Amino acid sequence: MKKLILFTMMTFCMSATAWAQKTVVSNETEQEENAFDVVEDMPEYPGGMSALMQFLGQNIKYPEDAIKQNKQGRVVASFVVEKDGSISNAVVNRCVWPSLDAEALRVIRAMPKWKPGKQGGKVVRVKFTIPINFSIPADEKKEK
């Protein structure tokens, strides 16, 4: 019985020590891993904002269930432009309707690589937020 109690106490003490340990990361590594909100040279979609709007207009497919339910609105989504220009961590910050939110994420993930952002002359990860407007086309409203 004493051995069982001693074993239990030793296990608890070793676990408590492991729980108390923290991993220290230098500020330089932390900044490199975290995405910036604003940088000296912001990321840019190939061809600029007008090309981005054209890409969205050509690639968004209005979900049928949203048309049937007459759901419209502005989905606000954010993502990270990585150092290589690829897109990651796409999330919806302001929802409208599940299928509209999913469509916004699908199109964001399908975007080509961007020109990455720079801070202090170094290429860095940058968080980017974009509103995507969903408005049922007039010809779809007539068919309803």
Coordinates of N, CA, C and O in Angstrom, one line a residue:
M1 N 0.8 -1.2 0.0 CA 0.0 0.0 0.0 C 0.9 1.3 0.0 O 0.6 2.2 -0.7
K2 N 2.0 1.2 0.8 CA 2.8 2.4 0.9 C 3.5 2.6 -0.5 O 3.7 3.7 -0.9
K3 N 3.8 1.5 -1.1 CA 4.5 1.6 -2.5 C 3.5 2.3 -3.5 O 3.9 3.1 -4.3
L4 N 2.2 1.9 -3.4 CA 1.2 2.5 -4.3 C 1.1 4.0 -4.1 O 1.0 4.8 -5.0
I5 N 1.0 4.4 -2.8 CA 0.9 5.8 -2.5 C 2.1 6.5 -2.9 O 2.1 7.6 -3.5
L6 N 3.3 6.0 -2.6 CA 4.6 6.6 -3.0 C 4.7 6.7 -4.6 O 5.0 7.8 -5.1
F7 N 4.3 5.7 -5.3 CA 4.3 5.7 -6.7 C 3.3 6.8 -7.3 O 3.7 7.5 -8.2
T8 N 2.1 6.9 -6.7 CA 1.1 7.9 -7.1 C 1.7 9.3 -6.9 O 1.5 10.1 -7.8
M9 N 2.3 9.5 -5.7 CA 2.8 10.8 -5.4 C 4.0 11.2 -6.3 O 4.1 12.3 -6.8
M10 N 4.8 10.2 -6.7 CA 5.9 10.5 -7.6 C 5.4 10.8 -9.0 O 5.9 11.8 -9.6
T11 N 4.4 10.1 -9.4 CA 3.8 10.4 -10.7 C 3.2 11.8 -10.8 O 3.4 12.5 -11.7
F12 N 2.5 12.1 -9.7 CA 1.9 13.4 -9.7 C 2.9 14.5 -9.7 O 2.8 15.5 -10.4
C13 N 4.0 14.4 -8.9 CA 5.1 15.4 -8.8 C 5.8 15.6 -10.2 O 6.0 16.7 -10.6
M14 N 6.0 14.5 -10.8 CA 6.7 14.6 -12.1 C 5.7 15.2 -13.2 O 6.2 16.0 -14.0
S15 N 4.5 14.9 -13.1 CA 3.5 15.5 -14.0 C 3.4 17.0 -13.8 O 3.3 17.8 -14.7
A16 N 3.3 17.4 -12.5 CA 3.2 18.8 -12.1 C 4.4 19.6 -12.7 O 4.3 20.7 -13.2
T17 N 5.6 19.0 -12.6 CA 6.8 19.7 -13.2 C 6.7 19.8 -14.7 O 7.0 20.9 -15.2
A18 N 6.2 18.8 -15.3 CA 6.0 18.9 -16.8 C 5.0 20.0 -17.2 O 5.1 20.7 -18.1
W19 N 3.9 20.1 -16.4 CA 2.9 21.1 -16.7 C 3.4 22.5 -16.5 O 3.0 23.4 -17.2
A20 N 4.3 22.7 -15.6 CA 4.8 24.0 -15.2 C 5.8 24.5 -16.3 O 6.1 25.7 -16.3
Q21 N 6.4 23.7 -17.1 CA 7.4 24.1 -18.0 C 6.8 24.9 -19.2 O 5.7 24.5 -19.6
K22 N 7.5 25.9 -19.6 CA 7.0 26.7 -20.7 C 8.1 26.7 -21.8 O 9.3 26.7 -21.5
T23 N 7.7 26.8 -23.0 CA 8.6 26.9 -24.1 C 8.8 28.4 -24.4 O 7.8 29.1 -24.6
V24 N 10.0 28.8 -24.4 CA 10.3 30.2 -24.6 C 10.7 30.4 -26.1 O 11.6 29.7 -26.6
V25 N 10.1 31.3 -26.8 CA 10.4 31.6 -28.2 C 10.9 33.0 -28.3 O 10.3 33.9 -27.7
S26 N 12.0 33.2 -29.0 CA 12.5 34.6 -29.1 C 11.5 35.4 -29.9 O 10.7 34.9 -30.7
N27 N 11.6 36.7 -29.7 CA 10.7 37.7 -30.4 C 10.9 37.6 -31.9 O 10.0 37.7 -32.7
E28 N 12.1 37.4 -32.3 CA 12.4 37.3 -33.8 C 11.7 36.2 -34.4 O 11.0 36.3 -35.5
T29 N 11.8 35.0 -33.8 CA 11.1 33.8 -34.3 C 9.6 34.0 -34.3 O 8.9 33.7 -35.2
E30 N 9.1 34.6 -33.2 CA 7.6 34.8 -33.1 C 7.1 35.8 -34.1 O 6.1 35.5 -34.7
Q31 N 7.9 36.8 -34.4 CA 7.4 37.8 -35.4 C 7.5 37.1 -36.8 O 6.6 37.4 -37.6
E32 N 8.4 36.3 -37.0 CA 8.6 35.6 -38.3 C 7.4 34.7 -38.6 O 6.9 34.6 -39.7
E33 N 6.9 34.0 -37.5 CA 5.8 33.1 -37.7 C 4.5 33.7 -37.7 O 3.6 33.3 -38.4
N34 N 4.3 34.8 -36.9 CA 3.0 35.5 -36.9 C 2.8 36.3 -38.2 O 3.8 36.9 -38.7
A35 N 1.6 36.5 -38.6 CA 1.3 37.3 -39.8 C 1.1 38.7 -39.3 O 0.5 39.0 -38.3
F36 N 1.6 39.7 -40.1 CA 1.5 41.1 -39.8 C 0.1 41.5 -40.3 O -0.5 40.9 -41.3
D37 N -0.5 42.6 -39.7 CA -1.7 43.1 -40.2 C -1.5 44.2 -41.2 O -2.2 44.4 -42.2
V38 N -0.4 45.0 -40.9 CA 0.0 46.1 -41.8 C 1.5 46.1 -42.0 O 2.2 45.9 -41.0
V39 N 1.9 46.2 -43.2 CA 3.4 46.2 -43.5 C 3.7 47.4 -44.5 O 2.8 48.0 -45.1
E40 N 5.0 47.7 -44.6 CA 5.4 48.8 -45.5 C 4.9 48.5 -46.9 O 4.4 49.4 -47.6
D41 N 5.1 47.3 -47.4 CA 4.7 47.0 -48.8 C 3.6 45.8 -48.6 O 4.0 44.7 -48.4
M42 N 2.4 46.2 -48.8 CA 1.3 45.2 -48.6 C 1.3 44.2 -49.8 O 1.7 44.6 -50.9
P43 N 0.7 43.0 -49.5 CA 0.6 42.0 -50.6 C -0.3 42.6 -51.7 O -1.1 43.4 -51.4
E44 N -0.1 42.0 -52.9 CA -0.8 42.5 -54.0 C -1.3 41.3 -54.9 O -0.4 40.5 -55.2
Y45 N -2.5 41.3 -55.2 CA -3.1 40.3 -56.2 C -2.4 40.6 -57.5 O -2.3 41.8 -57.9
P46 N -2.1 39.6 -58.3 CA -1.5 39.9 -59.6 C -2.4 40.7 -60.5 O -3.5 40.3 -60.8
G47 N -2.0 41.9 -60.9 CA -2.8 42.7 -61.7 C -3.5 43.8 -60.9 O -4.3 44.6 -61.4
G48 N -3.4 43.7 -59.6 CA -4.0 44.7 -58.7 C -5.5 44.4 -58.3 O -6.0 43.3 -58.6
M49 N -6.1 45.4 -57.6 CA -7.4 45.2 -57.1 C -8.5 45.0 -58.1 O -9.4 44.2 -57.9
S50 N -8.4 45.7 -59.3 CA -9.4 45.5 -60.3 C -9.3 44.1 -60.9 O -10.3 43.4 -61.1
A51 N -8.1 43.5 -61.0 CA -8.0 42.1 -61.4 C -8.5 41.1 -60.4 O -9.1 40.1 -60.7
L52 N -8.4 41.5 -59.1 CA -9.0 40.6 -58.0 C -10.5 40.6 -58.1 O -11.1 39.6 -58.0
M53 N -11.1 41.8 -58.3 CA -12.5 41.9 -58.4 C -13.0 41.1 -59.7 O -14.1 40.5 -59.6
Q54 N -12.3 41.2 -60.7 CA -12.6 40.4 -61.9 C -12.5 38.9 -61.7 O -13.4 38.2 -62.1
F55 N -11.5 38.5 -61.0 CA -11.3 37.1 -60.6 C -12.5 36.6 -59.8 O -13.1 35.6 -60.1
L56 N -12.9 37.4 -58.8 CA -14.0 37.0 -57.9 C -15.3 36.9 -58.7 O -16.1 36.0 -58.6
G57 N -15.5 38.0 -59.6 CA -16.8 38.0 -60.4 C -16.9 36.8 -61.3 O -17.9 36.3 -61.6
Q58 N -15.7 36.4 -61.9 CA -15.7 35.2 -62.8 C -15.8 33.9 -62.2 O -16.2 32.9 -62.8
N59 N -15.4 33.8 -60.9 CA -15.3 32.5 -60.3 C -16.3 32.2 -59.2 O -16.5 31.0 -58.8
I60 N -17.0 33.2 -58.7 CA -18.0 32.9 -57.7 C -19.2 32.3 -58.4 O -19.7 32.8 -59.4
K61 N -19.7 31.2 -57.8 CA -20.9 30.5 -58.3 C -22.0 30.7 -57.2 O -21.8 30.1 -56.1
Y62 N -23.0 31.4 -57.5 CA -24.0 31.6 -56.5 C -24.7 30.3 -56.1 O -25.3 29.7 -57.0
P63 N -24.7 29.9 -54.8 CA -25.3 28.6 -54.4 C -26.8 28.6 -54.7 O -27.5 29.6 -54.4
E64 N -27.3 27.5 -55.2 CA -28.7 27.4 -55.5 C -29.6 27.5 -54.2 O -30.6 28.2 -54.3
D65 N -29.2 27.0 -53.1 CA -30.0 27.1 -51.9 C -30.1 28.5 -51.4 O -31.1 29.0 -50.9
A66 N -29.1 29.3 -51.6 CA -29.1 30.7 -51.3 C -30.1 31.5 -52.2 O -30.8 32.4 -51.7
I67 N -30.1 31.1 -53.4 CA -31.0 31.8 -54.4 C -32.5 31.4 -54.0 O -33.3 32.3 -53.9
K68 N -32.7 30.2 -53.7 CA -34.1 29.7 -53.3 C -34.5 30.4 -52.0 O -35.7 30.7 -51.8
Q69 N -33.6 30.6 -51.1 CA -33.9 31.3 -49.8 C -33.8 32.8 -49.9 O -34.0 33.5 -48.9
N70 N -33.5 33.3 -51.1 CA -33.3 34.7 -51.3 C -32.3 35.3 -50.3 O -32.5 36.4 -49.7
K71 N -31.1 34.6 -50.1 CA -30.1 35.1 -49.2 C -29.0 35.9 -50.0 O -28.5 35.4 -51.0
Q72 N -28.8 37.1 -49.5 CA -27.8 38.0 -50.1 C -27.0 38.7 -48.9 O -27.5 38.7 -47.8
G73 N -25.9 39.3 -49.3 CA -25.2 40.0 -48.2 C -23.7 40.0 -48.5 O -23.2 39.6 -49.5
R74 N -23.0 40.6 -47.5 CA -21.5 40.7 -47.7 C -20.8 39.8 -46.7 O -21.0 39.9 -45.5
V75 N -20.1 38.8 -47.2 CA -19.2 37.9 -46.4 C -17.9 38.6 -46.3 O -17.3 39.1 -47.2
V76 N -17.4 38.8 -45.0 CA -16.1 39.3 -44.8 C -15.2 38.2 -44.4 O -15.5 37.4 -43.4
A77 N -14.2 38.0 -45.2 CA -13.2 36.9 -44.9 C -11.8 37.4 -44.8 O -11.5 38.5 -45.3
S78 N -11.0 36.6 -44.1 CA -9.6 37.0 -44.0 C -8.7 35.8 -44.3 O -9.2 34.6 -44.2
F79 N -7.5 36.0 -44.7 CA -6.6 35.0 -45.0 C -5.2 35.5 -44.9 O -5.0 36.7 -44.7
V80 N -4.2 34.6 -44.9 CA -2.8 35.0 -44.8 C -2.1 34.9 -46.2 O -2.3 33.8 -46.8
V81 N -1.4 35.9 -46.6 CA -0.6 35.8 -47.8 C 0.8 35.4 -47.3 O 1.4 36.1 -46.6
E82 N 1.2 34.2 -47.7 CA 2.4 33.6 -47.2 C 3.6 34.3 -47.9 O 3.4 35.0 -48.9
K83 N 4.8 34.0 -47.4 CA 6.0 34.5 -48.0 C 6.2 34.2 -49.5 O 6.8 34.9 -50.2
D84 N 5.7 33.0 -49.9 CA 5.8 32.6 -51.3 C 4.6 33.1 -52.1 O 4.5 32.8 -53.3
G85 N 3.7 33.9 -51.5 CA 2.5 34.4 -52.2 C 1.3 33.5 -52.2 O 0.2 33.9 -52.6
S86 N 1.4 32.3 -51.6 CA 0.3 31.4 -51.5 C -0.7 31.9 -50.4 O -0.3 32.7 -49.6
I87 N -1.9 31.4 -50.5 CA -3.0 31.7 -49.5 C -3.1 30.6 -48.5 O -3.2 29.5 -48.8
S88 N -3.2 31.0 -47.2 CA -3.5 30.1 -46.2 C -4.4 30.7 -45.1 O -4.7 31.9 -45.1
N89 N -4.9 29.8 -44.2 CA -5.7 30.3 -43.1 C -6.9 31.1 -43.4 O -7.2 32.1 -42.8
A90 N -7.6 30.7 -44.5 CA -8.8 31.5 -44.9 C -9.9 31.2 -43.9 O -10.2 30.0 -43.6
V91 N -10.5 32.2 -43.4 CA -11.7 32.1 -42.5 C -12.7 33.2 -42.7 O -12.4 34.2 -43.3
V92 N -13.9 32.9 -42.4 CA -15.0 33.9 -42.5 C -15.1 34.6 -41.2 O -15.2 34.0 -40.1
N93 N -15.0 36.0 -41.3 CA -15.1 36.8 -40.1 C -16.6 37.3 -39.9 O -16.9 37.6 -38.7
R94 N -17.3 37.4 -41.0 CA -18.7 37.9 -40.9 C -19.5 37.0 -41.8 O -19.4 37.1 -43.0
C95 N -20.4 36.2 -41.2 CA -21.2 35.2 -41.9 C -22.4 35.9 -42.5 O -23.0 36.9 -42.0
V96 N -22.9 35.3 -43.6 CA -24.2 35.7 -44.2 C -25.2 34.5 -44.2 O -26.2 34.5 -43.6
W97 N -24.7 33.4 -44.8 CA -25.5 32.2 -45.0 C -24.5 31.1 -45.2 O -23.5 31.3 -45.9
P98 N -24.7 29.9 -44.7 CA -23.6 28.8 -44.7 C -23.1 28.6 -46.1 O -21.8 28.5 -46.3
S99 N -23.9 28.5 -47.1 CA -23.4 28.2 -48.5 C -22.7 29.4 -49.1 O -21.8 29.2 -49.9
L100 N -23.1 30.6 -48.7 CA -22.4 31.8 -49.2 C -21.1 31.9 -48.6 O -20.1 32.2 -49.2
D101 N -21.0 31.6 -47.3 CA -19.7 31.6 -46.6 C -18.8 30.6 -47.2 O -17.6 30.9 -47.4
A102 N -19.3 29.4 -47.4 CA -18.4 28.3 -48.0 C -17.9 28.7 -49.4 O -16.8 28.4 -49.8
E103 N -18.8 29.3 -50.2 CA -18.4 29.8 -51.5 C -17.3 30.8 -51.5 O -16.4 30.8 -52.3
A104 N -17.4 31.8 -50.6 CA -16.4 32.8 -50.4 C -15.0 32.1 -50.1 O -14.0 32.5 -50.7
L105 N -15.0 31.2 -49.2 CA -13.8 30.5 -48.8 C -13.3 29.7 -50.0 O -12.0 29.6 -50.2
R106 N -14.1 29.0 -50.8 CA -13.7 28.2 -51.9 C -13.0 29.1 -52.9 O -11.9 28.8 -53.4
V107 N -13.5 30.3 -53.2 CA -12.9 31.2 -54.2 C -11.6 31.8 -53.7 O -10.7 31.9 -54.4
I108 N -11.6 32.1 -52.4 CA -10.3 32.6 -51.8 C -9.2 31.6 -52.0 O -8.1 31.9 -52.4
R109 N -9.5 30.3 -51.6 CA -8.5 29.3 -51.7 C -8.1 29.0 -53.1 O -7.0 28.4 -53.3
A110 N -8.9 29.3 -54.1 CA -8.6 29.1 -55.5 C -7.8 30.2 -56.1 O -7.4 30.1 -57.3
M111 N -7.6 31.3 -55.4 CA -6.8 32.4 -56.0 C -5.4 32.0 -56.3 O -4.8 31.2 -55.7
P112 N -4.9 32.6 -57.4 CA -3.4 32.4 -57.7 C -2.6 33.0 -56.7 O -3.0 33.8 -55.8
K113 N -1.3 32.8 -56.7 CA -0.3 33.4 -55.8 C -0.3 34.9 -55.9 O -0.4 35.4 -57.0
W114 N -0.2 35.5 -54.8 CA -0.1 37.0 -54.7 C 1.4 37.4 -54.7 O 2.3 36.6 -54.5
K115 N 1.6 38.7 -54.9 CA 3.0 39.2 -54.7 C 3.0 39.4 -53.2 O 2.2 40.1 -52.6
P116 N 4.0 38.8 -52.5 CA 3.9 38.9 -51.0 C 4.3 40.2 -50.5 O 4.9 41.1 -51.1
G117 N 3.9 40.4 -49.2 CA 4.2 41.7 -48.5 C 5.6 41.7 -48.0 O 6.3 40.7 -47.8
K118 N 6.1 43.0 -47.7 CA 7.5 43.1 -47.2 C 7.4 44.1 -46.0 O 6.7 45.1 -46.0
Q119 N 8.3 43.8 -45.1 CA 8.5 44.7 -43.9 C 10.0 44.8 -43.7 O 10.7 43.8 -43.6
G120 N 10.5 46.0 -43.7 CA 12.0 46.2 -43.5 C 12.8 45.5 -44.6 O 13.9 45.0 -44.3
G121 N 12.2 45.4 -45.8 CA 13.0 44.8 -46.9 C 12.9 43.3 -46.9 O 13.4 42.7 -47.8
K122 N 12.3 42.7 -45.9 CA 12.1 41.2 -45.8 C 10.7 40.8 -46.2 O 9.7 41.5 -45.8
V123 N 10.6 39.7 -46.9 CA 9.3 39.2 -47.3 C 8.7 38.6 -46.0 O 9.4 37.8 -45.3
V124 N 7.4 38.9 -45.7 CA 6.8 38.4 -44.5 C 5.4 37.9 -44.8 O 4.8 38.2 -45.8
R125 N 4.8 37.2 -43.8 CA 3.4 36.8 -43.9 C 2.5 37.9 -43.5 O 2.8 38.7 -42.5
V126 N 1.4 38.1 -44.2 CA 0.5 39.3 -44.0 C -0.9 38.8 -44.0 O -1.3 38.1 -44.9
K127 N -1.7 39.2 -43.0 CA -3.1 38.9 -42.9 C -3.8 39.9 -43.8 O -3.5 41.1 -43.8
F128 N -4.8 39.5 -44.6 CA -5.5 40.3 -45.5 C -7.0 40.0 -45.3 O -7.4 38.9 -45.2
T129 N -7.8 41.1 -45.3 CA -9.2 40.9 -45.1 C -9.9 41.5 -46.3 O -9.5 42.5 -46.9
I130 N -11.0 40.8 -46.8 CA -11.7 41.2 -48.0 C -13.2 40.9 -47.8 O -13.6 39.9 -47.3
P131 N -14.0 41.9 -48.3 CA -15.4 41.7 -48.3 C -15.8 41.1 -49.7 O -15.3 41.5 -50.7
I132 N -16.7 40.2 -49.6 CA -17.2 39.6 -50.9 C -18.7 39.8 -50.9 O -19.4 39.2 -50.0
N133 N -19.2 40.5 -51.8 CA -20.7 40.8 -51.9 C -21.4 39.7 -52.7 O -21.0 39.4 -53.8
F134 N -22.5 39.3 -52.1 CA -23.3 38.3 -52.8 C -24.7 39.0 -53.1 O -25.4 39.4 -52.1
S135 N -25.0 39.1 -54.3 CA -26.3 39.7 -54.7 C -26.9 38.8 -55.8 O -26.2 38.6 -56.8
I136 N -28.1 38.4 -55.6 CA -28.8 37.5 -56.6 C -28.9 38.3 -57.9 O -29.5 39.3 -57.9
P137 N -28.4 37.7 -59.0 CA -28.6 38.3 -60.3 C -30.1 38.5 -60.6 O -30.9 37.7 -60.3
A138 N -30.4 39.6 -61.3 CA -31.7 39.9 -61.7 C -32.4 38.8 -62.4 O -33.6 38.5 -62.2
D139 N -31.7 38.1 -63.3 CA -32.3 37.0 -64.1 C -32.7 35.8 -63.2 O -33.6 35.1 -63.5
E140 N -31.9 35.6 -62.1 CA -32.2 34.5 -61.2 C -33.5 34.9 -60.4 O -34.2 34.0 -60.0
K141 N -33.7 36.1 -60.0 CA -34.8 36.6 -59.3 C -36.1 36.3 -60.1 O -37.1 35.9 -59.5
K142 N -36.0 36.6 -61.4 CA -37.2 36.4 -62.2 C -37.6 34.9 -62.3 O -38.8 34.6 -62.4
E143 N -36.6 34.0 -62.3 CA -37.0 32.6 -62.4 C -37.6 32.1 -61.2 O -38.3 31.1 -61.2
K144 N -37.3 32.7 -60.1 CA -37.9 32.3 -58.8 C -39.3 32.5 -58.7 O -40.3 32.2 -58.7

